[in-house]
mmCIF file of C-alpha atoms in Angstrom:
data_model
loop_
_atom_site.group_PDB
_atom_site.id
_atom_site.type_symbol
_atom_site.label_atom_id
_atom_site.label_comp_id
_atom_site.label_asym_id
_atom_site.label_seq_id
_atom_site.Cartn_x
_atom_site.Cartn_y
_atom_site.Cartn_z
ATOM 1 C CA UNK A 233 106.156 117.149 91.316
ATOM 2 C CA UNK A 234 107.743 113.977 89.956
ATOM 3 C CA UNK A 235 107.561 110.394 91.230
ATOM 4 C CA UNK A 236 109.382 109.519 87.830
ATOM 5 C CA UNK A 237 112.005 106.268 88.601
ATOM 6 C CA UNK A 238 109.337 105.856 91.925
ATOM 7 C CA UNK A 239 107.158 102.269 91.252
ATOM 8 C CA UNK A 240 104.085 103.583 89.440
ATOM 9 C CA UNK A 241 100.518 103.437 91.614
ATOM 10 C CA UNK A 242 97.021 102.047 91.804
ATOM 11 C CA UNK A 243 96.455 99.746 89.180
ATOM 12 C CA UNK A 244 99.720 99.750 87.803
ATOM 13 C CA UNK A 245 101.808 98.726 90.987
ATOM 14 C CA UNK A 246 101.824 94.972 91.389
ATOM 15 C CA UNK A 247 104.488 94.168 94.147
ATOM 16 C CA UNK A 248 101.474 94.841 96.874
ATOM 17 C CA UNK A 249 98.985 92.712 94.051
ATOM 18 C CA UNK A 250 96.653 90.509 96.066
ATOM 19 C CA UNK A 251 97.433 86.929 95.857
ATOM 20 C CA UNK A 252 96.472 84.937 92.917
ATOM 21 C CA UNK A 253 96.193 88.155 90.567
ATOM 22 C CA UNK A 254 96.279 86.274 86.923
ATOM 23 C CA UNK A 255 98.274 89.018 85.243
ATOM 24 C CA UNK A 256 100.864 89.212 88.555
ATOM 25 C CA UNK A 257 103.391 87.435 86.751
ATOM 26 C CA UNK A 258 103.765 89.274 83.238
ATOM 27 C CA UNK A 259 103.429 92.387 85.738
ATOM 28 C CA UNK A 260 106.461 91.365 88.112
ATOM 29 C CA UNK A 261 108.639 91.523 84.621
ATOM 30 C CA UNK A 262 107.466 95.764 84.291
ATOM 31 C CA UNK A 263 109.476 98.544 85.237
ATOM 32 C CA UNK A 264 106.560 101.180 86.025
ATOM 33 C CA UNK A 265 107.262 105.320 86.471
ATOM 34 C CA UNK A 266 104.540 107.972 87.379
ATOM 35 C CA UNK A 267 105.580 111.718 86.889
ATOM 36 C CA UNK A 268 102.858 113.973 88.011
ATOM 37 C CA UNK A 269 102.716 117.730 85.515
ATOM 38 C CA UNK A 270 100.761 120.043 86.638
ATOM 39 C CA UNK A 271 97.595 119.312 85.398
ATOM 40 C CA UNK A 272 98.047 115.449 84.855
ATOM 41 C CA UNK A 273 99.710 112.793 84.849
ATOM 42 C CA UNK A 274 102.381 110.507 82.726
ATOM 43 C CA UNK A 275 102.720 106.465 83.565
ATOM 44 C CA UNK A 276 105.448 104.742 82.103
ATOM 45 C CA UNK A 277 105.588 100.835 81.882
ATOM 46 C CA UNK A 278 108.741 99.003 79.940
ATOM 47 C CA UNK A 279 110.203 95.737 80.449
ATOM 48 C CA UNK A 280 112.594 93.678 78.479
ATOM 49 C CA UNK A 281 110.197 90.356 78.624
ATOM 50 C CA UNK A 282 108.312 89.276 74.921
ATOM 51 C CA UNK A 283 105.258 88.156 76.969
ATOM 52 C CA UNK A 284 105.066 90.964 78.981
ATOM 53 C CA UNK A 285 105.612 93.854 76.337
ATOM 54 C CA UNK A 286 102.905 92.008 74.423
ATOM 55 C CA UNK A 287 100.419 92.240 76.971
ATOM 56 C CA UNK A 288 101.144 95.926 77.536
ATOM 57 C CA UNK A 289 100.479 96.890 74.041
ATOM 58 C CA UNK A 290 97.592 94.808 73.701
ATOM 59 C CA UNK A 291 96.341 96.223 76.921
ATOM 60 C CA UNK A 292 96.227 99.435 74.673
ATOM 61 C CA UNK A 293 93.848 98.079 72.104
ATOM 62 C CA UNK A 294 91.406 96.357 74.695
ATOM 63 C CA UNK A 295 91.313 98.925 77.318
ATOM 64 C CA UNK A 296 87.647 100.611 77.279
ATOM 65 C CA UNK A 297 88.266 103.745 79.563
ATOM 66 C CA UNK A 298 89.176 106.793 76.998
ATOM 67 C CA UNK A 299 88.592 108.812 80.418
ATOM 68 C CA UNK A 300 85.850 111.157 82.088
ATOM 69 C CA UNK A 301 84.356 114.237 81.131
ATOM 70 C CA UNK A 302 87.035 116.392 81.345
ATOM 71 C CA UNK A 303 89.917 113.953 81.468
ATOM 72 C CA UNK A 304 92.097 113.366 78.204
ATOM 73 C CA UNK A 305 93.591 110.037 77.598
ATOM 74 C CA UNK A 306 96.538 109.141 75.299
ATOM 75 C CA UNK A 307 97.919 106.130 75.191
ATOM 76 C CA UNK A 308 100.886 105.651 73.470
ATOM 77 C CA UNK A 309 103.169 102.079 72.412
ATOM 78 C CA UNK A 310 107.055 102.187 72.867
ATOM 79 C CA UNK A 311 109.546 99.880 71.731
ATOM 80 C CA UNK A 312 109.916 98.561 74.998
ATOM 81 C CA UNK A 313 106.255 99.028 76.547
ATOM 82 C CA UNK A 314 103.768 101.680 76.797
ATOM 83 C CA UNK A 315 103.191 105.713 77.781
ATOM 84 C CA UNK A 316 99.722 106.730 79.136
ATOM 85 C CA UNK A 317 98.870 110.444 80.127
ATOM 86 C CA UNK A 318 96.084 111.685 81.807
ATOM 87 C CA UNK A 319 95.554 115.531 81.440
ATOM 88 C CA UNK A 320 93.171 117.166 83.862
ATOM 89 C CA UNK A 321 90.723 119.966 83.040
ATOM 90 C CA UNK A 322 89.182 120.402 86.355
ATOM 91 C CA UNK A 323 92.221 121.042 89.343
ATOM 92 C CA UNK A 324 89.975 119.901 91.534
ATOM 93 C CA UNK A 325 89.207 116.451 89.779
ATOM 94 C CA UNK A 326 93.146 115.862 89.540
ATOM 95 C CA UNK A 327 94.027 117.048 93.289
ATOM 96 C CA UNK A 328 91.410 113.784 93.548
ATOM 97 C CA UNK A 329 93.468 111.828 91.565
ATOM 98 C CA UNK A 330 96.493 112.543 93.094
ATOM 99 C CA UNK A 331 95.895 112.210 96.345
ATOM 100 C CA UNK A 332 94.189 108.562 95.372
ATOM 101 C CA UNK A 333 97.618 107.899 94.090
ATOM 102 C CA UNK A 334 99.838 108.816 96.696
ATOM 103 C CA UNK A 335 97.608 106.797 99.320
ATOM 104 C CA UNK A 336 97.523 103.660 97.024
ATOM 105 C CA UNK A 337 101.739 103.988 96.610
ATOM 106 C CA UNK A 338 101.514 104.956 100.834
ATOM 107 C CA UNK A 339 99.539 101.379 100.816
ATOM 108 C CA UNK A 340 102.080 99.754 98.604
ATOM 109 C CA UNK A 341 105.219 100.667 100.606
ATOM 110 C CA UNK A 342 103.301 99.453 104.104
ATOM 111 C CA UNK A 343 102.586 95.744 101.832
ATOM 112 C CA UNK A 344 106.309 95.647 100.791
ATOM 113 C CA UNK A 345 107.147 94.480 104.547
ATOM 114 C CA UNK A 346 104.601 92.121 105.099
ATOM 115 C CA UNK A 347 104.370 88.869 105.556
ATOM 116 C CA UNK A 348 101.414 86.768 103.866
ATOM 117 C CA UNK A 349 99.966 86.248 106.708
ATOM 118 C CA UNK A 350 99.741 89.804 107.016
ATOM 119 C CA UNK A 351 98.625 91.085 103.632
ATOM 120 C CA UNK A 352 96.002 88.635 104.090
ATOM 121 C CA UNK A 353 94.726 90.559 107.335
ATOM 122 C CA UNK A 354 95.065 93.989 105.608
ATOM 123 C CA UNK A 355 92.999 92.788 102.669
ATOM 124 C CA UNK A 356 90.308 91.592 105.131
ATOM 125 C CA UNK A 357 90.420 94.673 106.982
ATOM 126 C CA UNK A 358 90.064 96.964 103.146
ATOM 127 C CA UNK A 359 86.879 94.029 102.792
ATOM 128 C CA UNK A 360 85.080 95.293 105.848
ATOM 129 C CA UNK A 361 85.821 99.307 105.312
ATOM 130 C CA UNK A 362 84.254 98.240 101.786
ATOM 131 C CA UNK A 363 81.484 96.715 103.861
ATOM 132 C CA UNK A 364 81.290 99.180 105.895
ATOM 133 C CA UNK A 365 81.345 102.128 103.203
ATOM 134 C CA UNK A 366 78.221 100.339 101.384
ATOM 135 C CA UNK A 367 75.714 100.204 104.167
ATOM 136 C CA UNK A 368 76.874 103.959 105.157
ATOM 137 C CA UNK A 369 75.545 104.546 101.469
ATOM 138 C CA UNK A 370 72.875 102.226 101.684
ATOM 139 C CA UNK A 371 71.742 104.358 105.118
ATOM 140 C CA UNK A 372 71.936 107.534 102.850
ATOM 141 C CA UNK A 373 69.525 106.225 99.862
ATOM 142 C CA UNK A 374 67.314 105.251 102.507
ATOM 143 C CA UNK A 375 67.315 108.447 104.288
ATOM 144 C CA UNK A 376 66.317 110.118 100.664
ATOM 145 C CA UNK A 377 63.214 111.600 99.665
ATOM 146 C CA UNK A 378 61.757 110.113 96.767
ATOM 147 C CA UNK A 379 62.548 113.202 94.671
ATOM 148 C CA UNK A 380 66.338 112.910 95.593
ATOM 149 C CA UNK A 381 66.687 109.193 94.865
ATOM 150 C CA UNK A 382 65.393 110.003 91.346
ATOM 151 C CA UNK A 383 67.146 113.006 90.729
ATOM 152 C CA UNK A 384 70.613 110.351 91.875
ATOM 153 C CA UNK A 385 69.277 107.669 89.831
ATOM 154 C CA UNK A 386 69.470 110.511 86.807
ATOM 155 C CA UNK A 387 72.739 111.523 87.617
ATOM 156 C CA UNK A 388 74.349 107.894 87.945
ATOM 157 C CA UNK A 389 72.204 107.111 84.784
ATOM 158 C CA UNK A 390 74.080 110.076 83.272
ATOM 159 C CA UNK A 391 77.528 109.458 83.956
ATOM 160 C CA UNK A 392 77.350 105.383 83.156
ATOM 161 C CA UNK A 393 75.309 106.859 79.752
ATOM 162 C CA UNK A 394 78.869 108.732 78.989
ATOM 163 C CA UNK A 395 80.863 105.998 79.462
ATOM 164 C CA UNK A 396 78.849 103.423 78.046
ATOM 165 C CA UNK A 397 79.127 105.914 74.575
ATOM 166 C CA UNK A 398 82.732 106.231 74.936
ATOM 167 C CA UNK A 399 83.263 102.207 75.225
ATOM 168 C CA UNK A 400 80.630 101.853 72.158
ATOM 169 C CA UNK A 401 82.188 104.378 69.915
ATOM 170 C CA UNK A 402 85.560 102.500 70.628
ATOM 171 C CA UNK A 403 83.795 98.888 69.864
ATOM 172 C CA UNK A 404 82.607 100.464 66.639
ATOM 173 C CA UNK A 405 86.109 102.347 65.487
ATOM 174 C CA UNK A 406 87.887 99.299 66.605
#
């Protein structure tokens, strides 16, 4: 399935951005293309713009996330901006991510006709579902066992262990 020439998603779509986003501007000058393969996924960002293509590429350097277990990362400077592909191991894991990005570029097109007035409401309204989502998880720890709180508390402790290695190795080759 391609969404190549289609604005890219998620992070990389800034025409929806939230108000007041600092790097809104440099983004606004950045042509941005997602292609989905068939186990991953390939983002393209170029732009003409100095100031712009130097953030991209330096965005390279300082990004942290090398990706999950599972999840291959290469990131890759062009004359003109910057290629990033995600390959999947798990189909599961990247159905996940796909469907994540075809409801944040669903989100994006409904932004693209609002008014300001109106993003404002929608971005109160995605405040309160967050609200809403953390005392729905909040009821769940409390409705734990003891036993099941620590065997989460291992298994978050696990997966922030994994990335906190990947970000130090990078701090230590870079």
């Amino acid at each position: 399935v391609s969404v190549a020439s289609a604005p890219a998603v998620g992070a990389f779509d800034m025409k929806g951005h939230r108000p007041g986003g600092k790097h809104l501007p440099l983004m606004q000058n950045i042509d941005k293309a997602m292609e989905f393969t068939d186990s991953g996924v390939v983002m393209t960002l170029t732009t003409d713009d100095a100031t712009a293509l130097e953030h991209l590429q330096q965005m390279l350097d300082h990004e942290p996330r090398e990706g999950h277990e599972g999840v291959s990362v290469t990131k890759e400077a062009l004359d003109n901006g910057v290629r990033i592909t995600k390959e999947f191991e798990d189909q599961e894991a990247f159905a996940k991510f796909k469907e994540h990005a075809e409801e944040m570029q669903a989100e994006k097109e409904a932004l693209e006709g609002m008014t300001e007035e109106e993003r404002k409401e929608f971005f109160e309204q995605k405040r309160e579902e967050m609200k809403a989502k953390k005392e729905e998880l909040r009821a769940q720890w409390q409705d734990m066992t003891p036993g099941e709180r620590e065997a989460k508390r291992a298994e978050l402790g696990e997966q922030m262990g994994k990335r906190g290695k990947q970000f130090g190795q990078k701090m230590k080759q870079g």
